[in-house]
Amino acid sequence: MRSEKINLGEKDKKNWQQIKKAIKSKKPLIHQISNYVSANDSANITLNWGALPVMASAPEEAAEIVESASALLINLGTLNQERLQAIYKAAQKANQLKIPIILDPVGVGGSDFRSRAAFKILEEFQLTIIKGNRAEIAFLAGEKAELKGVEAVGEYKDLDIAAQKLAQKQNCLVVVSSRVDILAAKNDIFYSEWGSDLMGKIVGTGCMLGTTLAVFAAVEREIELFEKIKTALVYYGFAGQKAALQAQTPAKFKREFMDTIYQFAHN
Amino acid sequence: MRSEKINLGEKDKKNWQQIKKAIKSKKPLIHQISNYVSANDSANITLNWGALPVMASAPEEAAEIVESASALLINLGTLNQERLQAIYKAAQKANQLKIPIILDPVGVGGSDFRSRAAFKILEEFQLTIIKGNRAEIAFLAGEKAELKGVEAVGEYKDLDIAAQKLAQKQNCLVVVSSRVDILAAKNDIFYSEWGSDLMGKIVGTGCMLGTTLAVFAAVEREIELFEKIKTALVYYGFAGQKAALQAQTPAKFKREFMDTIYQFAHN
Amino acid sequence: MRSEKINLGEKDKKNWQQIKKAIKSKKPLIHQISNYVSANDSANITLNWGALPVMASAPEEAAEIVESASALLINLGTLNQERLQAIYKAAQKANQLKIPIILDPVGVGGSDFRSRAAFKILEEFQLTIIKGNRAEIAFLAGEKAELKGVEAVGEYKDLDIAAQKLAQKQNCLVVVSSRVDILAAKNDIFYSEWGSDLMGKIVGTGCMLGTTLAVFAAVEREIELFEKIKTALVYYGFAGQKAALQAQTPAKFKREFMDTIYQFAHN
């Protein structure tokens, strides 16, 4: 069951105020090589947080665009060869320039093509955060995973242990988005119960979470990354929970959800 | 003129209850190789009906994804060579595995490229349903068709006869979406007057109807296909009619329409 | 600061009535080779104005589709090689047939790939309108431009002079979308203060403005082009201003904005 609480902790509030100020002053550019199903949502949520999106996905320009970005989001939804080449070039440049890379391995385990792409990315690049649903993270961690299309099905025991194993192996943070979100670092773990079941009733909440983590990773080096991502998860889920008080059907909920994030960032 | 009636028949209601139960228990995966204009809408409507979408469109993975799908939707909007290769591979696999294929020949007749693609699909694969607007179905049936972009213009006499001819030739069902929808089988025909003129004022209602037919075709073999598709047309149009009572402008209507379908499936 | 006025001039009203009638009777087809981030919005706004969209973007069919179109919109967002080839073919055909071309050079200056593409288009084709944000127009006019992704940053002095220089060089109209929109012709200039800051808080208002200009350019040759585009800018901004009275957050604003345009065209 979802948490009943509706008040955020003082630490979360303080972190968010600091991060919000940083987004406002830096206006970080988030370069997103993403799928065409939720590209519009991801671009809008970037603006809602106060950051700037760019979705350039041609191999001819992907690396060059990274040069002015503060974070690179790689989302494997509707992957094709061309976008994959753009991803490799952008990721290489991002690593050179020490720009954080967030990987959303959408549908990994669902086809050889996508799985090979994901493992090659894990092997060749230093990622900052990997964010996936239960099946995607289980699969990358070497566990038995069950997907239906891009959705995780089946139960996963000890997924936090798997996430932490993956975090250790890849030397990065791992986020599992689920009813209870998990944030795993090598030696730390955090569970967020914030959120609403309605978030799973619309397409794109997973992708928009990836974008959100990229925005938070892009700013304010004074706060430790683990803390920033914790705050991102809490506020993202909190927006869902607040929106669900206003709207109980998916299309109306989506509008409330996105506007709630805008209000967090602009009030 | 649109029908004034607002009550569904008992048979439709009974069918829908049975189909709804089947969707809920099976959670069918609908593989959709579709255009980038309405991909988000199609994915959302899939979730609204209670099914799961996957929009993978690379030739490298299209066939493999079909293996876990319960229906394959082929939509020719914004077609390109790469997506066309994915379509051929996915359709071949779907025929091998006897997974229903729904073809939405968006814009056929509007360019040689698209027409050749559509006829090759008709020739090489056994389809389960072809769904198009008036001009698209007329064109595939060998009649004179007039399109403006992807919209049918001009009047079509005897379109039901043309649809039935196409159904006979391709040994499948044919759906013509129009003010009065037509469902044609070799030896049977059905007209649905449900719907709202507002459905033609937003982009994607045609594409979402294709998705809807795929969801209904994916489940419950106990009900005959013709009956299931009848129910799909009635409920899809009924959702439009209900939504139009709440909202009279396109953007507001679209939100109501999609949420109404969600409510059908979740109440 | 935005203008406080909420009443349109008589000339604008008269022009709009005449253009509206022309759109209604002609139902012009607007061929849009555009990006996958805002394609759905652009297609919907086309319908909202009463015109018909087609978004075909494969090189195999782009030129053929132009033959039935009344305007061609070229939008360089999420550009790739394939779409660029489609653009060249479509533009060539449009020039042959004297169909107006509207160029939206999204992100020009942000990468060599996009800049080279834009300059090649300027060089090889006769455009009717170029519409960009401040940085894009400054860049094309040979000024120092600063982009962050696809957004203009930095201040630009004398942008109207730069726009007019570009209009002279390319022998076309130039529109700069900004807080105060600029419409520049060789020997004429117009400033529109209509609009709302909320228009910059959602993705796609720039792209939808490009579509809007294409719709207006597609009809009614009795009114001079400069006058038509003036009316387009005024009504587009006016819709934003009206919508902002109803909704103060981006997702709600977007719905109001698009429905307001529908109401302009259908009342």
mmCIF file of C-alpha atoms in Angstrom, chain B residues 36-39 41 76 78-82 107 109-114 116 147-151 153 198 200-204 248-255, chain C residues 26-29 32-36 39-40 43-44 47-48 52-61 64-65 68 70 82-83 254-256 258-259 262-263 266:
data_model
loop_
_atom_site.group_PDB
_atom_site.id
_atom_site.type_symbol
_atom_site.label_atom_id
_atom_site.label_comp_id
_atom_site.label_asym_id
_atom_site.label_seq_id
_atom_site.Cartn_x
_atom_site.Cartn_y
_atom_site.Cartn_z
ATOM 1 C CA TYR B 36 5.554 9.107 -34.555
ATOM 2 C CA VAL B 37 2.661 11.578 -34.705
ATOM 3 C CA SER B 38 0.165 9.586 -32.647
ATOM 4 C CA ALA B 39 2.395 6.947 -31.010
ATOM 5 C CA ASP B 41 -1.923 8.429 -27.957
ATOM 6 C CA LEU B 76 1.535 3.084 -42.150
ATOM 7 C CA THR B 78 4.967 8.518 -41.389
ATOM 8 C CA LEU B 79 6.232 5.299 -42.989
ATOM 9 C CA ASN B 80 9.898 5.025 -43.878
ATOM 10 C CA GLN B 81 12.087 2.245 -45.289
ATOM 11 C CA GLU B 82 13.368 1.148 -41.923
ATOM 12 C CA GLY B 107 -2.486 7.562 -46.299
ATOM 13 C CA GLY B 109 -3.265 6.135 -52.223
ATOM 14 C CA GLY B 110 -1.486 9.333 -51.230
ATOM 15 C CA SER B 111 1.908 8.231 -52.543
ATOM 16 C CA ASP B 112 3.288 5.360 -54.604
ATOM 17 C CA PHE B 113 5.613 4.422 -51.775
ATOM 18 C CA ARG B 114 2.790 3.898 -49.343
ATOM 19 C CA ARG B 116 3.122 -0.264 -52.916
ATOM 20 C CA LEU B 147 -7.315 11.748 -50.135
ATOM 21 C CA LYS B 148 -6.034 15.034 -48.889
ATOM 22 C CA GLY B 149 -2.922 14.051 -46.994
ATOM 23 C CA VAL B 150 -4.153 11.342 -44.693
ATOM 24 C CA GLU B 151 -7.792 12.484 -44.666
ATOM 25 C CA VAL B 153 -12.358 13.645 -48.965
ATOM 26 C CA LEU B 198 -15.412 15.848 -32.357
ATOM 27 C CA GLY B 200 -12.588 13.994 -36.384
ATOM 28 C CA LYS B 201 -11.330 17.241 -34.863
ATOM 29 C CA ILE B 202 -8.336 15.681 -33.153
ATOM 30 C CA VAL B 203 -5.354 13.854 -34.558
ATOM 31 C CA GLY B 204 -5.100 10.197 -33.625
ATOM 32 C CA GLN B 248 -17.101 20.604 -26.843
ATOM 33 C CA THR B 249 -13.584 21.641 -27.850
ATOM 34 C CA PRO B 250 -10.932 19.253 -29.199
ATOM 35 C CA ALA B 251 -8.253 19.277 -26.489
ATOM 36 C CA LYS B 252 -10.769 18.994 -23.679
ATOM 37 C CA PHE B 253 -12.722 16.406 -25.636
ATOM 38 C CA LYS B 254 -9.638 14.263 -26.164
ATOM 39 C CA ARG B 255 -8.913 14.129 -22.458
ATOM 40 C CA LYS C 26 -10.276 25.441 -49.365
ATOM 41 C CA LYS C 27 -9.334 23.145 -46.497
ATOM 42 C CA PRO C 28 -5.668 23.504 -47.465
ATOM 43 C CA LEU C 29 -3.350 20.558 -46.981
ATOM 44 C CA GLN C 32 4.947 19.264 -42.593
ATOM 45 C CA ILE C 33 8.346 17.614 -42.436
ATOM 46 C CA SER C 34 8.946 18.093 -38.789
ATOM 47 C CA ASN C 35 10.459 16.741 -35.597
ATOM 48 C CA TYR C 36 9.017 13.850 -33.577
ATOM 49 C CA ALA C 39 4.605 16.497 -34.433
ATOM 50 C CA ASN C 40 1.378 15.693 -32.619
ATOM 51 C CA ALA C 43 -0.844 18.224 -36.579
ATOM 52 C CA ASN C 44 -3.513 19.150 -34.039
ATOM 53 C CA LEU C 47 -6.846 20.832 -37.612
ATOM 54 C CA ASN C 48 -7.695 23.502 -35.060
ATOM 55 C CA LEU C 52 -5.483 19.443 -42.945
ATOM 56 C CA PRO C 53 -2.073 18.112 -41.867
ATOM 57 C CA VAL C 54 0.153 15.513 -43.473
ATOM 58 C CA MET C 55 3.504 14.727 -41.840
ATOM 59 C CA ALA C 56 5.055 12.372 -44.416
ATOM 60 C CA SER C 57 8.828 12.520 -44.064
ATOM 61 C CA ALA C 58 10.325 9.705 -46.142
ATOM 62 C CA PRO C 59 12.436 10.755 -49.152
ATOM 63 C CA GLU C 60 10.500 8.183 -51.223
ATOM 64 C CA GLU C 61 7.258 10.124 -50.968
ATOM 65 C CA GLU C 64 4.810 13.426 -54.353
ATOM 66 C CA ILE C 65 2.905 14.542 -51.276
ATOM 67 C CA SER C 68 -1.399 17.977 -53.332
ATOM 68 C CA SER C 70 -0.993 24.157 -50.373
ATOM 69 C CA GLU C 82 16.774 10.712 -43.986
ATOM 70 C CA ARG C 83 14.469 13.577 -43.136
ATOM 71 C CA LYS C 254 -1.742 24.335 -23.479
ATOM 72 C CA ARG C 255 -5.191 22.776 -23.605
ATOM 73 C CA GLU C 256 -6.843 26.209 -23.357
ATOM 74 C CA MET C 258 -5.249 24.999 -28.537
ATOM 75 C CA ASP C 259 -8.973 25.061 -27.867
ATOM 76 C CA TYR C 262 -10.218 25.995 -32.494
ATOM 77 C CA GLN C 263 -12.873 28.406 -31.284
ATOM 78 C CA HIS C 266 -15.068 27.392 -35.738
#
